[in-house]
CSV table of C-alpha atoms and ligand atoms in Angstrom, one decimal:
chain,number,residue,atom,x,y,z
E,24,MET,CA,-67.0,94.1,30.1
E,25,SER,CA,-64.6,91.3,29.5
E,26,GLU,CA,-62.3,92.2,32.4
E,27,GLU,CA,-62.9,93.5,35.9
E,28,LYS,CA,-62.1,97.3,36.0
E,29,GLY,CA,-59.2,97.9,38.3
E,30,SER,CA,-58.9,100.5,41.0
E,31,PHE,CA,-56.2,102.3,42.9
E,32,SER,CA,-55.6,100.9,46.4
E,33,GLY,CA,-56.6,104.2,48.0
E,34,LYS,CA,-55.8,107.9,48.1
E,35,VAL,CA,-52.0,107.7,48.1
E,36,GLY,CA,-52.2,105.3,45.1
E,37,PHE,CA,-54.4,107.7,43.2
E,38,VAL,CA,-52.4,110.8,44.1
E,39,LEU,CA,-49.1,109.2,43.1
E,40,ALA,CA,-50.5,107.9,39.8
E,41,ALA,CA,-52.3,111.1,39.0
E,42,ALA,CA,-49.3,113.2,39.9
E,43,GLY,CA,-47.2,110.8,37.8
E,44,SER,CA,-49.4,111.7,34.9
E,45,ALA,CA,-49.3,115.4,35.6
E,46,VAL,CA,-45.5,115.6,36.3
E,47,GLY,CA,-43.8,115.1,32.9
E,48,LEU,CA,-41.9,116.7,30.2
E,49,GLY,CA,-44.3,119.6,30.5
E,50,ASN,CA,-42.9,120.4,33.9
E,51,ILE,CA,-39.3,119.8,33.4
E,52,TRP,CA,-38.7,120.7,29.8
E,53,ARG,CA,-41.5,123.2,29.0
E,54,PHE,CA,-42.2,125.1,32.2
E,55,PRO,CA,-38.6,126.3,32.8
E,56,TYR,CA,-38.2,127.8,29.4
E,57,LEU,CA,-41.6,129.4,29.4
E,58,ALA,CA,-41.0,130.9,32.8
E,59,ALA,CA,-37.6,132.0,31.7
E,60,ASN,CA,-38.6,133.8,28.5
E,61,GLN,CA,-42.0,135.2,29.8
E,62,GLY,CA,-40.7,137.4,32.5
E,63,GLY,CA,-39.7,134.9,35.3
E,64,GLY,CA,-41.5,135.8,38.5
E,65,ILE,CA,-44.6,137.3,36.9
E,66,TYR,CA,-45.1,134.2,34.9
E,67,ILE,CA,-44.8,131.9,37.9
E,68,LEU,CA,-47.2,134.0,39.9
E,69,THR,CA,-49.8,134.0,37.1
E,70,TYR,CA,-49.4,130.3,36.7
E,71,VAL,CA,-49.9,129.6,40.4
E,72,ILE,CA,-53.0,131.8,40.5
E,73,LEU,CA,-54.4,129.9,37.5
E,74,VAL,CA,-53.8,126.5,39.0
E,75,VAL,CA,-55.5,127.5,42.2
E,76,PHE,CA,-58.6,129.1,40.6
E,77,VAL,CA,-59.0,127.2,37.3
E,78,GLY,CA,-56.9,124.1,37.2
E,79,PHE,CA,-58.1,122.7,40.4
E,80,ALA,CA,-61.8,123.0,39.3
E,81,LEU,CA,-61.2,121.5,35.9
E,82,SER,CA,-59.2,118.6,37.3
E,83,LEU,CA,-61.9,117.9,39.9
E,84,THR,CA,-64.6,118.0,37.2
E,85,GLU,CA,-62.9,115.4,35.1
E,86,THR,CA,-62.2,113.1,38.0
E,87,ALA,CA,-65.8,113.5,39.3
E,88,LEU,CA,-67.1,112.7,35.8
E,89,GLY,CA,-65.1,109.4,35.8
E,90,ARG,CA,-65.9,108.4,39.3
E,91,ARG,CA,-69.6,109.3,39.0
E,92,THR,CA,-70.2,107.3,35.9
E,93,GLY,CA,-67.5,104.6,36.2
E,94,LYS,CA,-67.0,105.1,32.5
E,95,SER,CA,-64.1,106.4,30.5
E,96,THR,CA,-64.4,109.5,28.4
E,97,LEU,CA,-66.1,108.1,25.4
E,98,LYS,CA,-69.1,106.8,27.3
E,99,ALA,CA,-69.0,109.0,30.4
E,100,PHE,CA,-70.8,112.0,28.9
E,101,GLY,CA,-73.6,109.9,27.4
E,102,ALA,CA,-74.0,108.1,30.7
E,103,LEU,CA,-75.1,111.3,32.4
E,104,ASP,CA,-77.0,112.8,29.5
E,105,ARG,CA,-78.0,110.6,26.6
E,106,LYS,CA,-77.9,113.3,24.0
E,107,SER,CA,-74.4,114.5,25.0
E,108,GLY,CA,-72.6,111.2,24.1
E,109,TRP,CA,-70.8,112.9,21.2
E,110,MET,CA,-69.1,115.3,23.6
E,111,GLY,CA,-66.7,112.5,24.7
E,112,VAL,CA,-65.3,111.8,21.2
E,113,LEU,CA,-62.8,114.6,21.1
E,114,PRO,CA,-61.3,114.3,24.6
E,115,ALA,CA,-61.1,110.6,24.0
E,116,LEU,CA,-59.1,111.0,20.8
E,117,VAL,CA,-56.5,113.4,22.2
E,118,PRO,CA,-54.3,110.8,24.0
E,119,ALA,CA,-54.2,108.7,20.8
E,120,ILE,CA,-52.5,111.6,19.1
E,121,ILE,CA,-50.2,112.7,21.9
E,122,LEU,CA,-48.9,109.2,23.0
E,123,PRO,CA,-46.9,108.5,19.8
E,124,TYR,CA,-45.0,111.8,19.6
E,125,TYR,CA,-44.7,112.1,23.4
E,126,SER,CA,-42.9,108.7,23.3
E,127,VAL,CA,-40.6,110.0,20.6
E,128,VAL,CA,-39.4,112.7,23.0
E,129,GLY,CA,-39.2,110.0,25.6
E,130,GLY,CA,-36.8,108.2,23.2
E,131,TRP,CA,-34.6,111.3,23.0
E,132,VAL,CA,-34.4,111.3,26.8
E,133,VAL,CA,-33.3,107.6,26.7
E,134,LYS,CA,-30.6,108.5,24.2
E,135,TYR,CA,-29.3,111.3,26.4
E,136,LEU,CA,-29.3,109.2,29.5
E,137,GLY,CA,-27.6,106.4,27.5
E,138,SER,CA,-24.8,108.8,26.5
E,139,TYR,CA,-24.2,109.9,30.1
E,140,LEU,CA,-24.2,106.4,31.4
E,141,THR,CA,-21.7,105.2,28.8
E,142,PHE,CA,-19.4,108.2,29.6
E,143,ASN,CA,-20.2,109.8,26.2
E,144,GLY,CA,-21.7,112.9,27.7
E,145,ALA,CA,-19.2,115.0,25.8
E,146,GLU,CA,-20.9,114.2,22.5
E,147,LEU,CA,-24.0,116.0,23.6
E,148,ILE,CA,-22.4,119.4,23.9
E,149,SER,CA,-21.7,120.2,20.3
E,150,ASP,CA,-24.2,122.7,18.8
E,151,SER,CA,-25.2,120.4,16.0
E,152,PHE,CA,-25.6,117.2,18.1
E,153,PHE,CA,-29.3,117.5,18.9
E,154,GLY,CA,-30.4,118.5,15.3
E,155,SER,CA,-28.4,115.8,13.6
E,156,PHE,CA,-29.5,113.2,16.2
E,157,ILE,CA,-33.2,113.7,15.8
E,158,SER,CA,-33.0,113.9,12.0
E,159,SER,CA,-31.0,110.7,11.7
E,160,PRO,CA,-33.1,107.7,10.5
E,161,TYR,CA,-32.4,104.9,13.0
E,162,SER,CA,-30.9,106.1,16.2
E,163,PRO,CA,-33.9,108.0,17.5
E,164,LEU,CA,-36.1,105.1,16.7
E,165,ILE,CA,-34.2,102.8,19.0
E,166,GLY,CA,-34.7,105.0,22.1
E,167,PHE,CA,-38.3,105.5,21.1
E,168,ALA,CA,-39.0,101.8,20.8
E,169,LEU,CA,-37.3,101.1,24.2
E,170,PHE,CA,-39.3,103.9,25.9
E,171,PHE,CA,-42.5,102.7,24.4
E,172,VAL,CA,-42.0,99.0,25.2
E,173,VAL,CA,-41.4,99.9,28.9
E,174,THR,CA,-44.6,102.0,28.9
E,175,SER,CA,-46.6,99.2,27.3
E,176,VAL,CA,-45.3,96.5,29.7
E,177,ILE,CA,-46.2,98.6,32.8
E,178,VAL,CA,-49.7,99.3,31.4
E,179,SER,CA,-50.2,95.6,30.6
E,180,PHE,CA,-49.9,94.8,34.3
E,181,GLY,CA,-53.0,96.7,35.0
E,182,VAL,CA,-54.0,99.6,37.3
E,183,GLN,CA,-52.7,98.4,40.7
E,184,LYS,CA,-50.0,96.1,39.8
E,185,GLY,CA,-48.7,98.1,36.9
E,186,ILE,CA,-49.5,101.8,37.0
E,187,GLU,CA,-49.8,102.3,40.8
E,188,LYS,CA,-46.8,100.2,41.5
E,189,ALA,CA,-44.6,101.9,38.9
E,190,SER,CA,-45.7,105.3,40.2
E,191,ARG,CA,-45.0,104.3,43.8
E,192,PHE,CA,-41.5,103.4,42.8
E,193,MET,CA,-40.7,106.3,40.4
E,194,MET,CA,-42.3,109.3,42.0
E,195,PRO,CA,-40.5,109.4,45.3
E,196,ILE,CA,-37.2,109.0,43.5
E,197,LEU,CA,-38.1,111.7,41.1
E,198,VAL,CA,-38.8,114.1,44.0
E,199,VAL,CA,-35.5,113.3,45.7
E,200,LEU,CA,-33.6,113.8,42.5
E,201,CYS,CA,-35.4,117.1,41.8
E,202,ILE,CA,-34.5,118.5,45.2
E,203,GLY,CA,-31.0,117.2,45.0
E,204,VAL,CA,-30.3,118.7,41.5
E,205,ALA,CA,-31.9,122.0,42.5
E,206,ILE,CA,-29.8,122.3,45.6
E,207,TYR,CA,-26.8,121.6,43.5
E,208,THR,CA,-27.5,124.2,40.9
E,209,LEU,CA,-28.2,126.7,43.7
E,210,THR,CA,-24.7,126.3,45.0
E,211,LEU,CA,-23.2,127.5,41.7
E,212,PRO,CA,-21.7,130.9,41.9
E,213,GLY,CA,-24.0,133.5,40.4
E,214,ALA,CA,-27.1,131.3,40.7
E,215,MET,CA,-28.8,133.9,42.9
E,216,GLU,CA,-29.1,136.3,40.0
E,217,GLY,CA,-31.1,133.6,38.2
E,218,MET,CA,-33.3,133.0,41.3
E,219,LYS,CA,-34.1,136.7,41.6
E,220,TYR,CA,-35.2,136.7,38.0
E,221,LEU,CA,-37.3,133.7,38.6
E,222,PHE,CA,-39.0,134.7,41.8
E,223,VAL,CA,-39.3,138.5,42.0
E,224,PRO,CA,-42.3,139.4,39.8
E,225,ASN,CA,-41.9,142.3,37.6
E,226,PHE,CA,-45.5,143.5,37.1
E,227,SER,CA,-44.6,145.7,34.1
E,228,GLN,CA,-43.9,142.5,32.2
E,229,PHE,CA,-47.4,141.2,32.5
E,230,SER,CA,-49.5,140.9,29.4
E,231,PHE,CA,-52.3,138.8,27.9
E,232,LYS,CA,-49.6,136.7,26.4
E,233,THR,CA,-48.4,135.8,29.9
E,234,LEU,CA,-51.9,134.8,30.8
E,235,PHE,CA,-52.7,132.7,27.8
E,236,SER,CA,-49.4,130.9,27.7
E,237,ALA,CA,-49.6,130.1,31.4
E,238,MET,CA,-53.2,128.8,30.8
E,239,SER,CA,-52.3,126.4,28.0
E,240,GLN,CA,-49.3,125.2,29.9
E,241,MET,CA,-51.5,124.5,32.9
E,242,PHE,CA,-53.8,122.4,30.8
E,243,TYR,CA,-51.0,120.3,29.5
E,244,SER,CA,-49.2,120.1,32.8
E,245,LEU,CA,-52.2,118.9,34.8
E,246,SER,CA,-53.1,116.4,32.0
E,247,LEU,CA,-56.5,118.0,31.5
E,248,ALA,CA,-58.9,117.8,28.6
E,249,MET,CA,-57.8,114.5,27.3
E,250,GLY,CA,-59.7,112.0,29.3
E,251,ILE,CA,-56.9,111.0,31.6
E,252,MET,CA,-58.4,112.3,34.8
E,253,VAL,CA,-61.7,110.9,33.8
E,254,THR,CA,-60.1,107.5,33.4
E,255,TYR,CA,-58.2,107.8,36.6
E,256,GLY,CA,-61.4,109.0,38.3
E,257,THR,CA,-63.1,105.7,37.4
E,258,TYR,CA,-60.3,103.9,39.4
E,259,MET,CA,-60.8,106.1,42.5
E,260,LYS,CA,-62.7,104.5,45.3
E,261,LYS,CA,-65.8,106.3,46.6
E,262,ASP,CA,-64.4,106.9,50.1
E,263,VAL,CA,-61.4,108.8,48.8
E,264,LYS,CA,-61.7,112.5,49.5
E,265,MET,CA,-61.6,113.8,46.0
E,266,ASP,CA,-61.1,117.5,46.6
E,267,THR,CA,-58.0,117.0,48.8
E,268,ALA,CA,-56.6,114.4,46.5
E,269,ILE,CA,-56.9,116.7,43.5
E,270,ALA,CA,-55.5,119.6,45.5
E,271,GLN,CA,-52.5,117.4,46.4
E,272,VAL,CA,-51.9,116.5,42.7
E,273,ALA,CA,-52.1,120.1,41.7
E,274,VAL,CA,-49.6,121.2,44.4
E,275,PHE,CA,-47.3,118.3,43.6
E,276,ASP,CA,-47.3,119.2,39.9
E,277,THR,CA,-46.8,122.9,40.4
E,278,ALA,CA,-44.0,122.3,43.0
E,279,ILE,CA,-42.1,120.1,40.6
E,280,ALA,CA,-42.5,122.6,37.8
E,281,ILE,CA,-41.1,125.3,40.0
E,282,LEU,CA,-38.3,123.1,41.2
E,283,ALA,CA,-37.5,122.3,37.6
E,284,ALA,CA,-37.2,126.0,36.9
E,285,VAL,CA,-34.9,126.2,39.8
E,286,MET,CA,-32.8,123.4,38.4
E,287,VAL,CA,-32.6,124.7,34.9
E,288,VAL,CA,-32.8,128.5,34.9
E,289,PRO,CA,-30.0,129.5,37.4
E,290,GLY,CA,-27.7,127.0,35.7
E,291,VAL,CA,-28.2,128.5,32.3
E,292,PHE,CA,-28.0,132.0,33.8
E,293,VAL,CA,-24.6,131.2,35.3
E,294,PHE,CA,-23.4,129.5,32.2
E,295,SER,CA,-24.4,132.3,29.9
E,296,GLY,CA,-23.1,135.0,32.2
E,297,GLY,CA,-26.6,136.3,32.9
E,298,ASN,CA,-27.5,136.8,29.3
E,299,PRO,CA,-31.3,136.4,29.0
E,300,GLU,CA,-30.9,135.5,25.3
E,301,ALA,CA,-29.5,132.1,26.4
E,302,LEU,CA,-32.9,131.4,28.0
E,303,ASN,CA,-34.7,132.1,24.8
E,304,LYS,CA,-33.7,128.8,23.4
E,305,GLY,CA,-37.2,127.4,23.8
E,306,ALA,CA,-37.5,123.8,23.2
E,307,GLY,CA,-33.8,123.3,22.8
E,308,LEU,CA,-33.1,124.5,26.4
E,309,MET,CA,-33.1,121.0,27.8
E,310,PHE,CA,-31.5,119.1,25.0
E,311,VAL,CA,-29.0,121.7,23.8
E,312,THR,CA,-28.1,124.1,26.5
E,313,LEU,CA,-28.3,121.9,29.6
E,314,PRO,CA,-25.7,119.4,28.5
E,315,LYS,CA,-23.3,122.4,28.0
E,316,VAL,CA,-24.2,123.6,31.5
E,317,PHE,CA,-23.4,120.1,32.9
E,318,ALA,CA,-20.2,119.9,31.0
E,319,SER,CA,-19.1,123.3,32.5
E,320,ILE,CA,-19.5,122.3,36.1
E,321,PRO,CA,-17.5,119.9,38.3
E,322,GLY,CA,-19.2,116.6,38.5
E,323,GLY,CA,-21.5,117.6,35.7
E,324,ASP,CA,-21.7,114.2,34.1
E,325,PHE,CA,-23.0,112.7,37.2
E,326,VAL,CA,-25.6,115.5,37.6
E,327,GLY,CA,-26.4,114.7,33.9
E,328,ILE,CA,-27.2,111.1,34.8
E,329,LEU,CA,-29.4,112.1,37.8
E,330,PHE,CA,-31.1,114.8,35.7
E,331,PHE,CA,-32.0,112.5,32.8
E,332,VAL,CA,-33.1,109.7,35.1
E,333,LEU,CA,-35.5,112.0,36.6
E,334,VAL,CA,-36.7,113.3,33.3
E,335,LEU,CA,-37.1,109.7,32.1
E,336,PHE,CA,-39.3,108.8,35.1
E,337,ALA,CA,-41.4,111.9,34.7
E,338,ALA,CA,-41.9,111.1,31.1
E,339,LEU,CA,-42.7,107.4,31.7
E,340,THR,CA,-45.4,108.0,34.3
E,341,SER,CA,-47.0,110.4,31.9
E,342,SER,CA,-46.9,108.1,28.9
E,343,ILE,CA,-48.3,105.4,31.0
E,344,SER,CA,-51.3,107.5,31.7
E,345,LEU,CA,-51.8,108.4,28.1
E,346,MET,CA,-51.7,104.8,27.1
E,347,GLU,CA,-54.0,103.8,29.9
E,348,ALA,CA,-56.6,106.3,28.8
E,349,ILE,CA,-56.7,104.6,25.4
E,350,ILE,CA,-56.6,101.1,26.7
E,351,SER,CA,-59.5,101.7,29.0
E,352,GLU,CA,-61.6,103.0,26.1
E,353,LEU,CA,-60.8,99.9,24.0
E,354,MET,CA,-61.5,97.5,26.9
E,355,GLU,CA,-64.8,99.3,27.5
E,356,ILE,CA,-66.1,99.7,24.0
E,357,LYS,CA,-64.7,96.7,22.3
E,358,GLN,CA,-64.9,94.4,25.3
E,359,MET,CA,-61.2,93.7,24.6
E,360,SER,CA,-58.8,92.1,27.1
E,361,ARG,CA,-56.1,94.4,28.5
E,362,ARG,CA,-53.4,92.4,26.9
E,363,LYS,CA,-55.0,92.5,23.4
E,364,ALA,CA,-55.7,96.3,23.8
E,365,CYS,CA,-52.0,96.8,24.7
E,366,VAL,CA,-50.8,95.0,21.6
E,367,ILE,CA,-53.1,97.0,19.3
E,368,VAL,CA,-52.2,100.3,20.9
E,369,SER,CA,-48.5,99.4,20.7
E,370,ILE,CA,-48.6,98.6,17.0
E,371,TYR,CA,-50.5,101.8,16.4
E,372,SER,CA,-48.2,104.0,18.5
E,373,LEU,CA,-45.0,102.4,17.2
E,374,ALA,CA,-46.1,103.1,13.6
E,375,LEU,CA,-47.3,106.6,14.1
E,376,GLY,CA,-44.4,107.5,16.4
E,377,SER,CA,-41.9,106.2,13.8
E,378,LEU,CA,-43.5,108.5,11.2
E,379,ALA,CA,-43.3,111.4,13.6
E,380,SER,CA,-39.6,110.7,14.3
E,381,LEU,CA,-38.7,110.1,10.7
E,382,GLY,CA,-40.5,113.4,9.9
E,383,PHE,CA,-37.4,115.2,11.2
E,384,GLY,CA,-35.2,113.4,8.7
E,385,PRO,CA,-36.0,111.1,5.8
E,386,LEU,CA,-39.6,112.1,5.7
E,387,SER,CA,-39.1,115.8,6.2
E,388,PHE,CA,-40.6,116.5,2.8
E,389,ILE,CA,-44.0,115.6,4.2
E,390,LYS,CA,-45.7,118.8,5.4
E,391,LEU,CA,-49.2,119.0,6.8
E,392,VAL,CA,-50.6,122.5,6.7
E,393,GLY,CA,-47.0,123.6,6.7
E,394,PHE,CA,-46.0,121.5,9.8
E,395,THR,CA,-43.7,118.5,10.0
E,396,ILE,CA,-45.5,115.4,11.1
E,397,PHE,CA,-44.4,115.8,14.7
E,398,ASP,CA,-45.3,119.5,14.9
E,399,PHE,CA,-48.6,118.8,13.3
E,400,MET,CA,-49.5,116.3,15.9
E,401,ASP,CA,-48.4,118.7,18.6
E,402,PHE,CA,-50.3,121.6,17.1
E,403,ALA,CA,-53.5,119.6,16.5
E,404,SER,CA,-53.6,118.2,20.0
E,405,ASN,CA,-52.4,121.1,22.1
E,406,ASN,CA,-53.5,124.1,20.3
E,407,VAL,CA,-56.8,122.9,18.8
E,408,MET,CA,-58.2,119.7,20.3
E,409,MET,CA,-57.4,120.3,23.9
E,410,PRO,CA,-58.9,123.7,24.3
E,411,VAL,CA,-62.0,122.6,22.4
E,412,ALA,CA,-62.3,119.5,24.6
E,413,ALA,CA,-61.9,121.7,27.7
E,414,LEU,CA,-64.6,124.0,26.5
E,415,ILE,CA,-66.9,121.1,25.9
E,416,ILE,CA,-66.3,119.7,29.4
E,417,CYS,CA,-67.1,123.1,30.9
E,418,ILE,CA,-70.2,123.6,28.9
E,419,PHE,CA,-71.4,120.1,29.7
E,420,THR,CA,-70.8,120.6,33.4
E,421,ALA,CA,-72.1,124.1,33.7
E,422,TRP,CA,-75.1,124.1,31.4
E,423,ILE,CA,-76.2,120.6,30.6
E,424,ILE,CA,-75.9,118.5,33.8
E,425,LYS,CA,-75.2,121.4,36.2
E,426,PRO,CA,-72.2,121.6,38.6
E,427,GLU,CA,-74.4,120.2,41.4
E,428,THR,CA,-74.1,116.7,39.9
E,429,PHE,CA,-70.3,116.7,40.5
E,430,ILE,CA,-70.6,118.6,43.7
E,431,ASP,CA,-72.7,115.8,45.0
E,432,GLU,CA,-70.1,113.3,43.8
E,433,VAL,CA,-67.3,115.1,45.7
E,434,LYS,CA,-69.5,115.4,48.8
E,435,LEU,CA,-69.8,111.6,49.0
E,436,SER,CA,-66.6,111.7,50.9
E,437,SER,CA,-65.7,115.3,51.8
E,438,THR,CA,-67.3,118.5,52.9
E,439,PHE,CA,-66.2,120.4,49.8
E,440,LYS,CA,-65.9,123.8,51.4
E,441,VAL,CA,-65.1,125.6,48.1
E,442,GLN,CA,-68.2,124.4,46.2
E,443,LYS,CA,-69.5,128.0,45.5
E,444,ILE,CA,-66.2,129.1,44.0
E,445,TYR,CA,-66.1,125.8,42.0
E,446,SER,CA,-69.5,126.6,40.4
E,447,VAL,CA,-68.5,130.1,39.4
E,448,VAL,CA,-65.2,129.0,37.9
E,449,ILE,CA,-66.7,126.2,35.9
E,450,LYS,CA,-69.6,128.3,34.6
E,451,TYR,CA,-67.9,131.6,33.8
E,452,VAL,CA,-64.2,132.0,34.5
E,453,ALA,CA,-62.9,128.8,32.9
E,454,PRO,CA,-65.0,128.9,29.7
E,455,VAL,CA,-64.1,132.5,28.9
E,456,LEU,CA,-60.4,131.9,29.5
E,457,ILE,CA,-60.4,128.7,27.5
E,458,LEU,CA,-62.1,130.4,24.6
E,459,LEU,CA,-59.5,133.2,24.6
E,460,VAL,CA,-56.7,130.6,24.7
E,461,LEU,CA,-58.2,128.7,21.8
E,462,ILE,CA,-58.4,131.7,19.6
E,463,THR,CA,-54.9,133.0,20.3
E,464,SER,CA,-53.3,129.6,20.2
E,465,VAL,CA,-54.8,128.7,16.8
E,466,MET,CA,-53.8,132.1,15.4
E,467,GLU,CA,-50.3,131.7,16.8
E,468,GLY,CA,-49.9,128.2,15.4
E,469,LEU,CA,-51.0,129.3,12.0
E,470,GLY,CA,-48.5,132.2,12.2
E,471,LEU,CA,-51.2,134.9,12.2
E,472,ILE,CA,-49.9,136.4,15.4
E,473,SER,CA,-46.4,135.9,16.8
E,474,TYR,CA,-45.7,135.0,20.4
H,688,LIG,N1,-48.9,116.4,32.0
H,688,LIG,C1,-47.7,115.9,31.4
H,688,LIG,C2,-46.6,116.8,31.4
H,688,LIG,O1,-46.6,117.8,32.1
H,688,LIG,C3,-47.9,115.7,29.9
H,688,LIG,C4,-49.0,114.9,29.5
H,688,LIG,C5,-49.7,115.3,28.5
H,688,LIG,C6,-49.3,113.7,30.2
H,688,LIG,C7,-50.7,114.6,28.1
H,688,LIG,C8,-50.3,113.0,29.8
H,688,LIG,C9,-51.0,113.5,28.8
H,688,LIG,O2,-45.6,116.6,30.8
C-alpha cells in the first residue's frame, strides 16, 4: 500500500462518521414522504422493528467484515475465503453509481439554500420552479459542481483530518437544527393532527407493501450493501465496542428520520388543511411542497435557511462516505495516493453526474430501459444492485464463513449478548426478506406491479 491506512480516533469518531453516512437525503427527503403515504404510524412501527431485528445485524456484519480483514469491499471477501473474492465486486461498484447522482441532488439543495440566503425564497414556491430548474442546462450543474468539490476536498484530507473532523463539526449542528425545526413545526396550529397520523399506528393499513418498502428504505438509510460500512469498519480500532457503536448509529439514524417526519409531515398537513393527497407528492415533497409551507408561515424564510443547511450537511456527510468507499478501493488495488485517487474519482463523478443532470433537460431524449439517465442510475443501484449485494453478504456470512467468524470479531471488545439472535437473523430472516424485496422492487421498477 502506498499510503498508511487511516483510522478513526475512537468510538465517538466512528459513530459520528458512520451516522454521518447513514443520515442523509434518505432520512430527510425520502423517509417523511414514505411514512406519510404508507399509513403513517404503521409504517414507522414496521420500520423501527426492521432496524432493530435486521438492520442492526447487517450493519454489524459489514463493519465486522471490514475490521476483521482490514480490507475494503473488493478484497475483503477474498481475504476470508479465497474462492469468494468475486462476491465483493458488486457491493464495491454500488457507490460508484450512487455518488454522481446523489451529488446532483446535493446540488439542488445548494441551489435552494442559495435562494433562501439571497432572499429569493419566493421564487421557489411557484409550481413550475422545481421542474424548470432541474431541466435547465447550466444552473443545476453549478450547484452540483460546488457540492461535489466540497465533498472531494474533505475526502482528500483523509480519514481523521477530513471525514472525522467534518462529521464532528456537522453532525451536532444537524441534530440541533433538526430538533429546532421540529419544535417549530409542532407549534403550528393544527400540527397535532399530523402528529396523530404519524404516530398512532392503524393496523388495518399494514400490507406487504409496507414491509418491503420499509425494508428497502432501511437499506438505503443505514448505508448498507454498498461497501461503506465495510470501509468504515477497516478504520475502526480493535478496542472499540462494535455492537454498541453500531446500535448507536442505528438509533441516531432512525431518530433523525423520525424527527424529519415530524418536521415535514405536520407542516404539510397544516398547509394542506389535512388533505392526505398533499402528502402523496413523493419525491417533490421536499423541493415543491415544503417551500410553500415555509412561505405560508411567519419567519418561514429563516426556517427555510435552517432547514436547507441541515439537509446540506446531511447530504455532504453521506456523499463523503460514498466517495471514501471508492477512494479506499483505488488506494488499495491500484496502490494509488489519496490525492490522485480523489482527482480521478472527481473527474469521473463530475462527468457522470453532469450527464445525469442534463438527462432532465437537454439529454432527456436518452432513455435507458425506459428510464432517464438519473432514474436509471437510481433504479440500477437501489432496486437491483443493493438487494443482490445484501443477499451476497448474507449468504457469504451465513453459509460460507459462518457467523461465528464475525461473532469472534465483535467479541474482541464486547460481550455481544445478542449473538444468538444475530446468527438467526443473518442465516434466515434477512436473506428471505431481502429476496422478497429484490423481486418486488425489480417488478415495481419495470412497471410490472404498481406500488
Ligand atoms: N444513507 C444515506 C441516506 O440516508 C444515503 C446514502 C446512500 C449514503 C448511499 C451513502 C451511500 O441518505
